[in-house]
GROMACS .gro file of C-alpha atoms in nm:
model
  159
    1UNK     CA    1   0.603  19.506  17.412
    2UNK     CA    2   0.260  19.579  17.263
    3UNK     CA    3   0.370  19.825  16.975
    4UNK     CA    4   0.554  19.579  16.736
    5UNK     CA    5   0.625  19.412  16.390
    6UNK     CA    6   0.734  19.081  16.319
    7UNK     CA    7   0.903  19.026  15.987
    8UNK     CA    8   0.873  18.664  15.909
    9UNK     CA    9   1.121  18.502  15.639
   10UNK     CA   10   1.129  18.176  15.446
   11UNK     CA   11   1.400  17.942  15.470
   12UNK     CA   12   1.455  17.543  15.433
   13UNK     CA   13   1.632  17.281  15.665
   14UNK     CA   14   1.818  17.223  15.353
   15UNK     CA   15   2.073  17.541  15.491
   16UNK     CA   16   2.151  17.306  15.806
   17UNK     CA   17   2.407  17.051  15.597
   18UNK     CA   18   2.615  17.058  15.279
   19UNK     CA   19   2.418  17.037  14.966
   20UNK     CA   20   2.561  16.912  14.653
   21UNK     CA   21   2.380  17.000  14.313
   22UNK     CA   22   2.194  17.269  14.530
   23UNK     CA   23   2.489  17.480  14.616
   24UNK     CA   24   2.349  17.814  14.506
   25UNK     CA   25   1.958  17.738  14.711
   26UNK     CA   26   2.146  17.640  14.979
   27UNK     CA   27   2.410  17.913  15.023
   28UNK     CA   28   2.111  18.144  14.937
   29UNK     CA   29   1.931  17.984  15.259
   30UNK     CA   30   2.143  18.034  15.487
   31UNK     CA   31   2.189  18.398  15.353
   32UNK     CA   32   1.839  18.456  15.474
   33UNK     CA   33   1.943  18.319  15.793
   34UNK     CA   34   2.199  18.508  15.903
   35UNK     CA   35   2.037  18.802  15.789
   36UNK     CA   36   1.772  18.735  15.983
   37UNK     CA   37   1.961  18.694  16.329
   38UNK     CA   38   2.192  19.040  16.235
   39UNK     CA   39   1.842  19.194  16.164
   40UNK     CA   40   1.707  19.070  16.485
   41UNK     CA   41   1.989  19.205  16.671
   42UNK     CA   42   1.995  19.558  16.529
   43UNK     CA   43   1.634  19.612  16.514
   44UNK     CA   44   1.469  19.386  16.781
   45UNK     CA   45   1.528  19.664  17.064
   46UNK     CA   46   1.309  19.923  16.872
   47UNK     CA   47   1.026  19.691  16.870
   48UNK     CA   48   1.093  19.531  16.511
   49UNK     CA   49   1.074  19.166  16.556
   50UNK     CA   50   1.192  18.901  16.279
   51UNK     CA   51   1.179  18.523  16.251
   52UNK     CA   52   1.338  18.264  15.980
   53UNK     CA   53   1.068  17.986  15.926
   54UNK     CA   54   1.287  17.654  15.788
   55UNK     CA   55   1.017  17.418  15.660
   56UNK     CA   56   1.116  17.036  15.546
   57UNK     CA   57   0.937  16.899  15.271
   58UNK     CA   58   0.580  17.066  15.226
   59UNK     CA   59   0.317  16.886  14.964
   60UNK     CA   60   0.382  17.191  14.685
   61UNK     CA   61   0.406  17.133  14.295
   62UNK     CA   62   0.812  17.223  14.376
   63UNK     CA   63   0.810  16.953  14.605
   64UNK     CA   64   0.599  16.693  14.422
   65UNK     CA   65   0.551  16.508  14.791
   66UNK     CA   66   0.186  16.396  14.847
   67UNK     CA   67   0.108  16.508  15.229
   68UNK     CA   68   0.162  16.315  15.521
   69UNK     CA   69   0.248  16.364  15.875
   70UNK     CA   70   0.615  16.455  15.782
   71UNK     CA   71   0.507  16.625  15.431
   72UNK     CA   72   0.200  16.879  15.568
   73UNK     CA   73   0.006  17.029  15.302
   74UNK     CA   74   0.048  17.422  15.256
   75UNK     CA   75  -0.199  17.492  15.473
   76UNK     CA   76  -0.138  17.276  15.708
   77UNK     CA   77   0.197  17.445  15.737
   78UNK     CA   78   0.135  17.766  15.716
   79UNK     CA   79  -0.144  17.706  16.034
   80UNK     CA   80   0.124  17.556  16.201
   81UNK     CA   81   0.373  17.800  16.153
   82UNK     CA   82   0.128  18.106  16.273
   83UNK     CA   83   0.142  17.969  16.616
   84UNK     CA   84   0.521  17.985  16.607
   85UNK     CA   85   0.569  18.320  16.522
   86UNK     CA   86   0.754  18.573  16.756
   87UNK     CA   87   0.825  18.280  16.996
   88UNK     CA   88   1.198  18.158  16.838
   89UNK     CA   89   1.433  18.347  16.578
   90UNK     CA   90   1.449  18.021  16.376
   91UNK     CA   91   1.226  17.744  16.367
   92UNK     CA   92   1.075  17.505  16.116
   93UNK     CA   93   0.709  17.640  16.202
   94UNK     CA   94   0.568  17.291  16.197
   95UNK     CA   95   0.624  17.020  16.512
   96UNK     CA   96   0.710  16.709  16.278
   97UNK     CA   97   0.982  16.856  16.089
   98UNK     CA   98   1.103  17.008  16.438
   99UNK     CA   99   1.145  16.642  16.518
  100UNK     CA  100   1.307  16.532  16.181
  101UNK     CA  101   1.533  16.765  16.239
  102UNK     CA  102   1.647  16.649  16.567
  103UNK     CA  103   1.660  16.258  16.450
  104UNK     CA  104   1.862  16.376  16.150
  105UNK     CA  105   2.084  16.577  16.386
  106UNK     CA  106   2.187  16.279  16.559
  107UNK     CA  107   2.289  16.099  16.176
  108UNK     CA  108   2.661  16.164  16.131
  109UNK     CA  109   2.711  16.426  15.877
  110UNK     CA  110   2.888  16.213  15.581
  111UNK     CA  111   2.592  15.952  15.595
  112UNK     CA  112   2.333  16.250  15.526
  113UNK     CA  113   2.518  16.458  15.290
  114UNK     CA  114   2.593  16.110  15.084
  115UNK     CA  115   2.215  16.030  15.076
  116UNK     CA  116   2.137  16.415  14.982
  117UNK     CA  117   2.349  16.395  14.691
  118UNK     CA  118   2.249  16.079  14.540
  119UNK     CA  119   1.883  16.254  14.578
  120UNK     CA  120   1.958  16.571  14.418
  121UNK     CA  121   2.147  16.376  14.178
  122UNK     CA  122   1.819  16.140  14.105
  123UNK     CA  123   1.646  16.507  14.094
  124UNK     CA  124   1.904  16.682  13.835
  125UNK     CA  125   1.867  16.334  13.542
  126UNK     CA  126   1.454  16.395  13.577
  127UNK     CA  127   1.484  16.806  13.474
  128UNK     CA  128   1.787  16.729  13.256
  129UNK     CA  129   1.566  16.415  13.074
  130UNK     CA  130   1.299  16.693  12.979
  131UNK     CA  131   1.593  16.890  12.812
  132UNK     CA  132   1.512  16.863  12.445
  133UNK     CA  133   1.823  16.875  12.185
  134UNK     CA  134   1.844  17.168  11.988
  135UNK     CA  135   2.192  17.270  11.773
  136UNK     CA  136   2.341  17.395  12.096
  137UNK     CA  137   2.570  17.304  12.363
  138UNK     CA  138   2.420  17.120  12.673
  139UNK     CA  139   2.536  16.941  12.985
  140UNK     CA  140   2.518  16.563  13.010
  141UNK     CA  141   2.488  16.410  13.299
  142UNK     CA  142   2.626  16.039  13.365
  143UNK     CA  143   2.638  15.863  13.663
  144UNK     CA  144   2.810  15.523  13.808
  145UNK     CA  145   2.763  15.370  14.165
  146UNK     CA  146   2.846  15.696  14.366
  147UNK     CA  147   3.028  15.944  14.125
  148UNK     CA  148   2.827  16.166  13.915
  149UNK     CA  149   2.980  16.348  13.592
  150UNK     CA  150   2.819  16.665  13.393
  151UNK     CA  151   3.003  16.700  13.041
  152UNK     CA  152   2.929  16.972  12.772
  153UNK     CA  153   2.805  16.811  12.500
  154UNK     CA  154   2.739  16.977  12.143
  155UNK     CA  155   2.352  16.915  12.087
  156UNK     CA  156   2.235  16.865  11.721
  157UNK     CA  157   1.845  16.835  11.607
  158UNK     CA  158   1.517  17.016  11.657
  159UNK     CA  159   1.309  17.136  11.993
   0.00000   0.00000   0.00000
């Protein structure tokens, strides 16, 4: 087929398990996913092509990861990821995080989603400690051993 177009999308491994306190990214994810493969299937026989790229951790200012082998800089990824194009419907576009994936698939499913939640939980108290008080309401966020608790909490004082 030498008259096509491949319609690349951006996704995250994050759509492959549960993810608590990232319910909406996630969900929206794996949106992109399955639209992707419903895409593929109605429009791949005309010569329209499409491809979900579902990167791990890449060094961005989102990310705040320094690179390494398992955290490739942007372009480092997005080098990577060119050579994968048009040859699977999903992949992560980058070999390392191909492997990750695989190790991690092999993790039962309660021991990851436990660790991902104490992580986005460690991630949530960092952007809620940059919340300044105004006189409005807010949510609190407390947490002990392995229960986290957000309260709405009347806020009084200046920006």
């Amino acid at each position: 087929m030498t008259d096509s177009v491949l319609c690349a999308k951006m996704s995250t491994h994050v759509r492959l398990r549960s993810a608590g306190l990232m319910t909406v990214y996630a969900a929206t994810k794996n949106y992109v996913n399955h639209m992707t493969v419903a895409l593929e299937q109605e429009y791949g026989p005309q010569g329209i092509r499409f491809q979900s790229l579902m990167p791990n951790f890449v060094s961005t200012a989102m990310s705040k990861q320094r690179p390494s082998l398992l955290v490739p800089s942007p372009k480092q990824y997005v080098k990577s990821a060119l050579t994968t194009l048009g040859q699977d419907l999903q992949s992560s576009g980058y070999f390392w995080h191909e492997l990750q994936c695989y190790v991690l698939s092999l993790v039962p499913s309660k021991v990851l989603e436990s660790q991902a939640f104490k992580m986005h939980a460690e991630v949530m108290s960092r952007i809620l400690s940059y919340i300044k008080p105004t006189n409005q309401r807010i949510w609190k966020v407390s947490q002990n051993k392995s229960k986290m608790t957000f309260t709405m909490t009347e806020c009084k004082g200046v920006a």
